[in-house]
PDB file of C-alpha atoms in Angstrom:
ATOM      1  CA  MET T   1      -0.086   0.001  -0.026  1.00 72.00           C
ATOM      2  CA  GLN T   2       1.639   3.272  -1.039  1.00 84.00           C
ATOM      3  CA  THR T   3       1.140   6.172   1.622  1.00 91.00           C
ATOM      4  CA  GLY T   4       1.620   9.947   1.064  1.00 92.00           C
ATOM      5  CA  ASP T   5       3.015  12.037   4.121  1.00 94.00           C
ATOM      6  CA  LEU T   6       0.398  14.221   6.032  1.00 95.00           C
ATOM      7  CA  LYS T   7       1.958  17.237   7.533  1.00 95.00           C
ATOM      8  CA  PHE T   8       0.414  19.462  10.230  1.00 96.00           C
ATOM      9  CA  GLU T   9      -1.118  22.639   9.252  1.00 94.00           C
ATOM     10  CA  ASP T  10      -1.013  21.711   5.411  1.00 94.00           C
ATOM     11  CA  THR T  11      -3.795  20.643   3.038  1.00 96.00           C
ATOM     12  CA  THR T  12      -3.411  17.798   0.738  1.00 96.00           C
ATOM     13  CA  SER T  13      -5.582  17.030  -2.303  1.00 96.00           C
ATOM     14  CA  VAL T  14      -7.032  13.758  -3.796  1.00 96.00           C
ATOM     15  CA  SER T  15      -8.912  13.558  -6.652  1.00 95.00           C
ATOM     16  CA  PHE T  16     -10.892  10.036  -6.666  1.00 95.00           C
ATOM     17  CA  ASP T  17     -11.799   8.473  -9.948  1.00 92.00           C
ATOM     18  CA  ALA T  18     -13.897   5.571  -9.999  1.00 85.00           C
ATOM     19  CA  GLU T  19     -12.243   4.474 -13.148  1.00 89.00           C
ATOM     20  CA  THR T  20      -8.730   4.654 -12.190  1.00 92.00           C
ATOM     21  CA  SER T  21      -8.329   4.947  -8.195  1.00 93.00           C
ATOM     22  CA  PRO T  22      -7.141   2.023  -6.039  1.00 92.00           C
ATOM     23  CA  VAL T  23     -10.379   0.138  -4.790  1.00 93.00           C
ATOM     24  CA  PHE T  24     -10.532  -1.835  -1.502  1.00 93.00           C
ATOM     25  CA  PRO T  25     -13.742  -3.735   0.206  1.00 92.00           C
ATOM     26  CA  PHE T  26     -14.359  -1.676   3.072  1.00 91.00           C
ATOM     27  CA  PRO T  27     -17.355  -2.553   5.470  1.00 86.00           C
ATOM     28  CA  GLU T  28     -19.824  -0.055   3.748  1.00 86.00           C
ATOM     29  CA  GLY T  29     -18.709  -1.472   0.271  1.00 88.00           C
ATOM     30  CA  ASN T  30     -16.209  -1.078  -2.116  1.00 91.00           C
ATOM     31  CA  GLY T  31     -14.690   2.269  -2.125  1.00 92.00           C
ATOM     32  CA  VAL T  32     -11.775   4.194  -3.574  1.00 95.00           C
ATOM     33  CA  PHE T  33      -9.183   5.332  -1.296  1.00 96.00           C
ATOM     34  CA  ALA T  34      -5.965   6.933  -0.449  1.00 96.00           C
ATOM     35  CA  ALA T  35      -3.325   6.297   2.377  1.00 97.00           C
ATOM     36  CA  TYR T  36      -1.671   8.479   4.309  1.00 97.00           C
ATOM     37  CA  THR T  37       1.270   8.095   7.394  1.00 97.00           C
ATOM     38  CA  LEU T  38       0.241  10.605  10.268  1.00 97.00           C
ATOM     39  CA  PRO T  39       3.443  12.512  11.614  1.00 95.00           C
ATOM     40  CA  GLN T  40       4.697  11.561  15.004  1.00 91.00           C
ATOM     41  CA  GLN T  41       2.921  12.834  18.103  1.00 89.00           C
ATOM     42  CA  SER T  42      -0.702  13.202  16.248  1.00 94.00           C
ATOM     43  CA  ASP T  43      -2.294  11.485  18.863  1.00 92.00           C
ATOM     44  CA  GLY T  44      -5.530  14.131  19.456  1.00 94.00           C
ATOM     45  CA  ALA T  45      -5.058  15.745  16.284  1.00 96.00           C
ATOM     46  CA  LEU T  46      -7.660  16.824  14.240  1.00 97.00           C
ATOM     47  CA  LEU T  47      -8.436  15.520  10.735  1.00 97.00           C
ATOM     48  CA  GLU T  48     -10.576  17.371   8.278  1.00 97.00           C
ATOM     49  CA  LEU T  49     -11.747  15.841   5.066  1.00 97.00           C
ATOM     50  CA  ARG T  50     -13.442  18.355   2.850  1.00 96.00           C
ATOM     51  CA  ALA T  51     -15.341  16.920   0.057  1.00 94.00           C
ATOM     52  CA  PHE T  52     -16.398  19.327  -2.741  1.00 93.00           C
ATOM     53  CA  VAL T  53     -19.465  18.688  -5.029  1.00 90.00           C
ATOM     54  CA  SER T  54     -18.962  17.799  -8.702  1.00 89.00           C
ATOM     55  CA  GLY T  55     -20.690  17.649 -11.596  1.00 85.00           C
ATOM     56  CA  GLY T  56     -23.076  20.326 -12.830  1.00 74.00           C
ATOM     57  CA  PRO T  57     -23.769  22.654 -13.939  1.00 76.00           C
ATOM     58  CA  ALA T  58     -27.111  22.593 -11.595  1.00 76.00           C
ATOM     59  CA  LEU T  59     -27.256  21.174  -8.359  1.00 77.00           C
ATOM     60  CA  THR T  60     -29.684  18.508  -9.527  1.00 80.00           C
ATOM     61  CA  THR T  61     -26.748  16.916 -11.479  1.00 84.00           C
ATOM     62  CA  MET T  62     -24.118  17.155  -8.886  1.00 87.00           C
ATOM     63  CA  THR T  63     -22.579  14.470  -6.706  1.00 90.00           C
ATOM     64  CA  ILE T  64     -20.101  14.377  -3.824  1.00 92.00           C
ATOM     65  CA  VAL T  65     -17.785  11.857  -2.472  1.00 93.00           C
ATOM     66  CA  ARG T  66     -18.685  10.504   1.186  1.00 93.00           C
ATOM     67  CA  ALA T  67     -15.168  10.771   2.561  1.00 94.00           C
ATOM     68  CA  ASN T  68     -14.632   8.602   5.913  1.00 95.00           C
ATOM     69  CA  ALA T  69     -11.451   8.052   7.622  1.00 97.00           C
ATOM     70  CA  LEU T  70      -9.840   4.762   8.872  1.00 97.00           C
ATOM     71  CA  PHE T  71      -7.061   4.946  11.226  1.00 97.00           C
ATOM     72  CA  LEU T  72      -4.457   2.152  11.699  1.00 97.00           C
ATOM     73  CA  ASP T  73      -1.570   1.531  14.140  1.00 97.00           C
ATOM     74  CA  ALA T  74       2.213   0.989  13.265  1.00 96.00           C
ATOM     75  CA  ALA T  75       1.324  -2.776  12.273  1.00 96.00           C
ATOM     76  CA  ARG T  76      -1.638  -1.473   9.834  1.00 95.00           C
ATOM     77  CA  ASN T  77      -4.332  -2.763  12.149  1.00 96.00           C
ATOM     78  CA  PRO T  78      -7.564  -0.588  11.943  1.00 96.00           C
ATOM     79  CA  LEU T  79      -8.172   0.871  15.125  1.00 96.00           C
ATOM     80  CA  PRO T  80     -11.430   1.373  16.912  1.00 93.00           C
ATOM     81  CA  GLY T  81     -13.603   4.514  16.462  1.00 90.00           C
ATOM     82  CA  PRO T  82     -15.899   6.031  14.119  1.00 89.00           C
ATOM     83  CA  ARG T  83     -15.198   5.682  10.257  1.00 91.00           C
ATOM     84  CA  GLU T  84     -18.139   8.016   9.428  1.00 88.00           C
ATOM     85  CA  ALA T  85     -18.169  11.614  10.942  1.00 91.00           C
ATOM     86  CA  PRO T  86     -21.232  13.993  10.851  1.00 88.00           C
ATOM     87  CA  LEU T  87     -21.111  16.290   7.915  1.00 90.00           C
ATOM     88  CA  ARG T  88     -21.048  20.286   8.328  1.00 85.00           C
ATOM     89  CA  THR T  89     -21.746  22.427   5.101  1.00 86.00           C
ATOM     90  CA  ARG T  90     -19.633  24.882   3.682  1.00 82.00           C
ATOM     91  CA  ARG T  91     -21.276  27.098   1.109  1.00 71.00           C
ATOM     92  CA  GLY T  92     -19.121  28.257  -1.629  1.00 64.00           C
ATOM     93  CA  ILE T  93     -19.361  31.630  -4.035  1.00 61.00           C
ATOM     94  CA  LEU T  94     -20.511  29.231  -6.826  1.00 58.00           C
ATOM     95  CA  ALA T  95     -21.949  25.763  -6.630  1.00 58.00           C
ATOM     96  CA  TRP T  96     -18.668  24.533  -7.541  1.00 58.00           C
ATOM     97  CA  SER T  97     -17.173  25.174  -4.505  1.00 75.00           C
ATOM     98  CA  MET T  98     -19.667  24.084  -1.854  1.00 85.00           C
ATOM     99  CA  SER T  99     -18.821  21.310  -0.090  1.00 91.00           C
ATOM    100  CA  LYS T 100     -19.234  19.163   3.068  1.00 93.00           C
ATOM    101  CA  ILE T 101     -16.772  18.573   5.809  1.00 95.00           C
ATOM    102  CA  ALA T 102     -15.975  15.753   8.473  1.00 95.00           C
ATOM    103  CA  THR T 103     -13.959  16.086  11.125  1.00 96.00           C
ATOM    104  CA  TYR T 104     -11.809  13.149  13.005  1.00 97.00           C
ATOM    105  CA  THR T 105      -9.730  13.193  16.595  1.00 96.00           C
ATOM    106  CA  VAL T 106      -6.601  11.021  15.777  1.00 97.00           C
ATOM    107  CA  PRO T 107      -6.562   8.063  18.488  1.00 96.00           C
ATOM    108  CA  ASN T 108      -3.794   7.186  20.251  1.00 92.00           C
ATOM    109  CA  SER T 109      -1.511   4.981  18.536  1.00 95.00           C
ATOM    110  CA  ALA T 110      -2.657   6.000  15.091  1.00 97.00           C
ATOM    111  CA  ARG T 111       0.044   5.771  12.536  1.00 97.00           C
ATOM    112  CA  TYR T 112      -1.586   5.659   9.129  1.00 97.00           C
ATOM    113  CA  VAL T 113      -5.336   6.881   7.944  1.00 98.00           C
ATOM    114  CA  ILE T 114      -6.944   5.907   5.116  1.00 97.00           C
ATOM    115  CA  VAL T 115      -9.364   8.484   3.532  1.00 97.00           C
ATOM    116  CA  TYR T 116     -12.207   6.498   1.441  1.00 96.00           C
ATOM    117  CA  SER T 117     -15.276   6.827  -0.306  1.00 94.00           C
ATOM    118  CA  GLY T 118     -18.392   5.556   2.018  1.00 86.00           C
ATOM    119  CA  SER T 119     -21.405   3.856   0.401  1.00 81.00           C
ATOM    120  CA  PRO T 120     -22.841   5.699  -2.737  1.00 76.00           C
ATOM    121  CA  TYR T 121     -26.104   3.931  -1.210  1.00 77.00           C
ATOM    122  CA  ALA T 122     -26.096   6.106   1.756  1.00 80.00           C
ATOM    123  CA  GLU T 123     -28.936   8.772   2.340  1.00 80.00           C
ATOM    124  CA  ARG T 124     -28.242  11.726   0.138  1.00 83.00           C
ATOM    125  CA  THR T 125     -26.518  14.629   1.591  1.00 87.00           C
ATOM    126  CA  THR T 126     -28.603  17.981   0.963  1.00 86.00           C
ATOM    127  CA  PHE T 127     -27.438  21.671  -0.149  1.00 83.00           C
ATOM    128  CA  SER T 128     -29.505  24.486  -0.566  1.00 79.00           C
ATOM    129  CA  SER T 129     -29.429  26.672  -3.600  1.00 75.00           C
ATOM    130  CA  GLU T 130     -29.919  30.587  -3.267  1.00 74.00           C
ATOM    131  CA  ASN T 131     -33.841  30.326  -3.043  1.00 79.00           C
ATOM    132  CA  GLY T 132     -33.603  28.010  -0.528  1.00 80.00           C
ATOM    133  CA  THR T 133     -34.447  25.069  -2.146  1.00 82.00           C
ATOM    134  CA  GLU T 134     -33.088  21.678  -0.887  1.00 86.00           C
ATOM    135  CA  TYR T 135     -31.394  19.404  -3.110  1.00 85.00           C
ATOM    136  CA  GLY T 136     -30.545  15.732  -2.056  1.00 87.00           C
ATOM    137  CA  LEU T 137     -27.025  14.726  -3.720  1.00 89.00           C
ATOM    138  CA  PRO T 138     -26.228  11.249  -4.360  1.00 89.00           C
ATOM    139  CA  TYR T 139     -22.749  10.057  -3.197  1.00 91.00           C
ATOM    140  CA  SER T 140     -20.095   8.854  -5.820  1.00 90.00           C
ATOM    141  CA  TYR T 141     -16.990   7.197  -6.010  1.00 91.00           C
ATOM    142  CA  SER T 142     -15.362  10.146  -7.865  1.00 91.00           C
ATOM    143  CA  GLY T 143     -14.510  13.646  -6.676  1.00 93.00           C
ATOM    144  CA  LYS T 144     -11.779  16.153  -5.060  1.00 96.00           C
ATOM    145  CA  VAL T 145     -11.146  15.760  -1.220  1.00 97.00           C
ATOM    146  CA  ASP T 146      -9.102  18.098   0.502  1.00 97.00           C
ATOM    147  CA  VAL T 147      -7.359  16.460   3.558  1.00 97.00           C
ATOM    148  CA  SER T 148      -5.848  18.570   6.433  1.00 97.00           C
ATOM    149  CA  LEU T 149      -4.252  17.897   9.874  1.00 97.00           C
ATOM    150  CA  ARG T 150      -4.295  20.180  12.627  1.00 95.00           C
ATOM    151  CA  SER T 151      -2.353  19.763  16.007  1.00 91.00           C
ATOM    152  CA  ALA T 152      -3.763  18.962  18.807  1.00 79.00           C
ATOM    153  CA  LYS T 153      -4.098  22.603  21.467  1.00 69.00           C
TER     154      LYS T 153
END
Protein backbone atom coordinates (compact mmCIF):
# COMPACT_ATOMS: atom_id res chain seq x y z
CA MET A 1 0.00 0.00 0.00
CA GLN A 2 1.49 3.31 -1.07
CA THR A 3 1.14 6.17 1.40
CA GLY A 4 1.60 9.90 1.18
CA ASP A 5 2.79 11.95 4.14
CA LEU A 6 0.44 14.25 6.03
CA LYS A 7 1.93 17.31 7.68
CA PHE A 8 0.44 19.48 10.39
CA GLU A 9 -1.29 22.66 9.21
CA ASP A 10 -1.05 21.60 5.56
CA THR A 11 -3.71 20.55 3.06
CA THR A 12 -3.34 17.68 0.61
CA SER A 13 -5.85 17.18 -2.19
CA VAL A 14 -6.87 13.84 -3.61
CA SER A 15 -8.97 13.40 -6.74
CA PHE A 16 -10.84 10.14 -6.57
CA ASP A 17 -11.81 8.57 -9.87
CA ALA A 18 -14.08 5.54 -10.12
CA GLU A 19 -12.07 4.29 -13.10
CA THR A 20 -8.45 4.79 -12.00
CA SER A 21 -8.28 5.09 -8.19
CA PRO A 22 -7.38 1.99 -6.13
CA VAL A 23 -10.40 0.12 -4.72
CA PHE A 24 -10.79 -1.89 -1.51
CA PRO A 25 -13.76 -3.76 0.01
CA PHE A 26 -14.53 -1.63 3.11
CA PRO A 27 -17.35 -2.54 5.54
CA GLU A 28 -19.65 -0.07 3.73
CA GLY A 29 -18.85 -1.72 0.39
CA ASN A 30 -16.19 -1.24 -2.27
CA GLY A 31 -14.60 2.18 -2.12
CA VAL A 32 -11.81 4.21 -3.68
CA PHE A 33 -9.11 5.27 -1.25
CA ALA A 34 -5.87 7.12 -0.52
CA ALA A 35 -3.54 6.20 2.37
CA TYR A 36 -1.40 8.57 4.43
CA THR A 37 1.31 8.31 7.07
CA LEU A 38 0.58 10.48 10.10
CA PRO A 39 3.35 12.60 11.65
CA GLN A 40 4.86 11.61 14.99
CA GLN A 41 2.89 12.76 18.03
CA SER A 42 -0.38 13.19 16.16
CA ASP A 43 -2.50 11.73 18.99
CA GLY A 44 -5.50 14.00 19.51
CA ALA A 45 -4.91 16.00 16.33
CA LEU A 46 -7.89 16.91 14.16
CA LEU A 47 -8.21 15.37 10.70
CA GLU A 48 -10.52 17.31 8.42
CA LEU A 49 -11.89 15.86 5.18
CA ARG A 50 -13.49 18.42 2.88
CA ALA A 51 -15.35 16.88 -0.06
CA PHE A 52 -16.35 19.17 -2.93
CA VAL A 53 -19.42 18.80 -5.13
CA SER A 54 -18.72 17.82 -8.73
CA GLY A 55 -20.65 17.59 -11.96
CA GLY A 56 -23.16 20.21 -12.83
CA PRO A 57 -23.80 22.85 -13.90
CA ALA A 58 -26.98 22.68 -11.76
CA LEU A 59 -27.25 21.26 -8.23
CA THR A 60 -29.71 18.68 -9.55
CA THR A 61 -26.91 17.04 -11.60
CA MET A 62 -24.09 17.21 -9.02
CA THR A 63 -22.59 14.49 -6.82
CA ILE A 64 -20.16 14.37 -3.89
CA VAL A 65 -17.78 11.80 -2.37
CA ARG A 66 -18.76 10.63 1.13
CA ALA A 67 -15.26 10.85 2.63
CA ASN A 68 -14.65 8.44 5.52
CA ALA A 69 -11.50 7.79 7.57
CA LEU A 70 -10.00 4.56 8.89
CA PHE A 71 -7.08 4.87 11.30
CA LEU A 72 -4.41 2.15 11.50
CA ASP A 73 -1.71 1.43 14.10
CA ALA A 74 2.00 0.90 13.32
CA ALA A 75 1.30 -2.74 12.33
CA ARG A 76 -1.46 -1.47 10.00
CA ASN A 77 -4.25 -2.94 12.09
CA PRO A 78 -7.55 -0.99 12.15
CA LEU A 79 -8.18 1.00 15.32
CA PRO A 80 -11.64 1.19 16.89
CA GLY A 81 -13.63 4.36 16.38
CA PRO A 82 -16.06 5.94 13.97
CA ARG A 83 -15.25 5.73 10.27
CA GLU A 84 -18.00 8.11 9.30
CA ALA A 85 -18.32 11.57 10.89
CA PRO A 86 -21.18 14.07 10.81
CA LEU A 87 -20.98 16.45 7.86
CA ARG A 88 -20.94 20.24 8.05
CA THR A 89 -21.85 22.27 4.99
CA ARG A 90 -19.50 24.91 3.66
CA ARG A 91 -21.12 27.16 1.12
CA GLY A 92 -19.13 28.54 -1.74
CA ILE A 93 -19.47 31.53 -4.02
CA LEU A 94 -20.42 29.21 -6.84
CA ALA A 95 -22.01 25.78 -6.66
CA TRP A 96 -18.69 24.16 -7.65
CA SER A 97 -16.97 25.38 -4.48
CA MET A 98 -19.67 24.05 -2.15
CA SER A 99 -18.47 21.25 0.10
CA LYS A 100 -19.15 19.03 3.10
CA ILE A 101 -16.62 18.68 5.91
CA ALA A 102 -16.11 15.69 8.22
CA THR A 103 -13.81 16.06 11.26
CA TYR A 104 -12.09 13.23 13.16
CA THR A 105 -9.91 13.15 16.26
CA VAL A 106 -6.77 11.09 15.62
CA PRO A 107 -6.81 8.19 18.12
CA ASN A 108 -3.86 7.27 20.31
CA SER A 109 -1.39 4.95 18.57
CA ALA A 110 -2.63 5.86 15.06
CA ARG A 111 0.23 5.92 12.54
CA TYR A 112 -1.73 5.78 9.27
CA VAL A 113 -5.07 6.95 7.98
CA ILE A 114 -6.99 5.71 4.98
CA VAL A 115 -9.36 8.24 3.43
CA TYR A 116 -12.01 6.43 1.42
CA SER A 117 -15.39 6.79 -0.21
CA GLY A 118 -18.34 5.61 1.84
CA SER A 119 -21.31 3.82 0.38
CA PRO A 120 -22.82 5.52 -2.67
CA TYR A 121 -26.17 4.13 -1.44
CA ALA A 122 -26.12 6.08 1.85
CA GLU A 123 -28.83 8.66 2.45
CA ARG A 124 -28.20 11.67 0.24
CA THR A 125 -26.64 14.80 1.67
CA THR A 126 -28.48 18.07 1.13
CA PHE A 127 -27.48 21.48 -0.13
CA SER A 128 -29.61 24.60 -0.45
CA SER A 129 -29.76 26.69 -3.60
CA GLU A 130 -29.65 30.49 -3.50
CA ASN A 131 -33.45 30.60 -3.27
CA GLY A 132 -33.51 28.12 -0.36
CA THR A 133 -34.61 25.02 -2.27
CA GLU A 134 -33.09 21.85 -0.77
CA TYR A 135 -31.46 19.32 -3.10
CA GLY A 136 -30.32 15.84 -2.16
CA LEU A 137 -26.98 15.07 -3.78
CA PRO A 138 -26.07 11.42 -4.32
CA TYR A 139 -22.70 10.08 -3.22
CA SER A 140 -20.17 9.08 -5.86
CA TYR A 141 -16.83 7.27 -6.20
CA SER A 142 -15.41 10.26 -8.08
CA GLY A 143 -14.61 13.72 -6.73
CA LYS A 144 -12.08 15.94 -4.98
CA VAL A 145 -11.32 15.75 -1.25
CA ASP A 146 -8.98 18.05 0.69
CA VAL A 147 -7.24 16.34 3.64
CA SER A 148 -5.97 18.60 6.46
CA LEU A 149 -4.34 17.81 9.80
CA ARG A 150 -4.33 20.31 12.68
CA SER A 151 -2.29 19.69 15.81
CA ALA A 152 -4.03 19.23 19.14
CA LYS A 153 -4.14 22.41 21.19
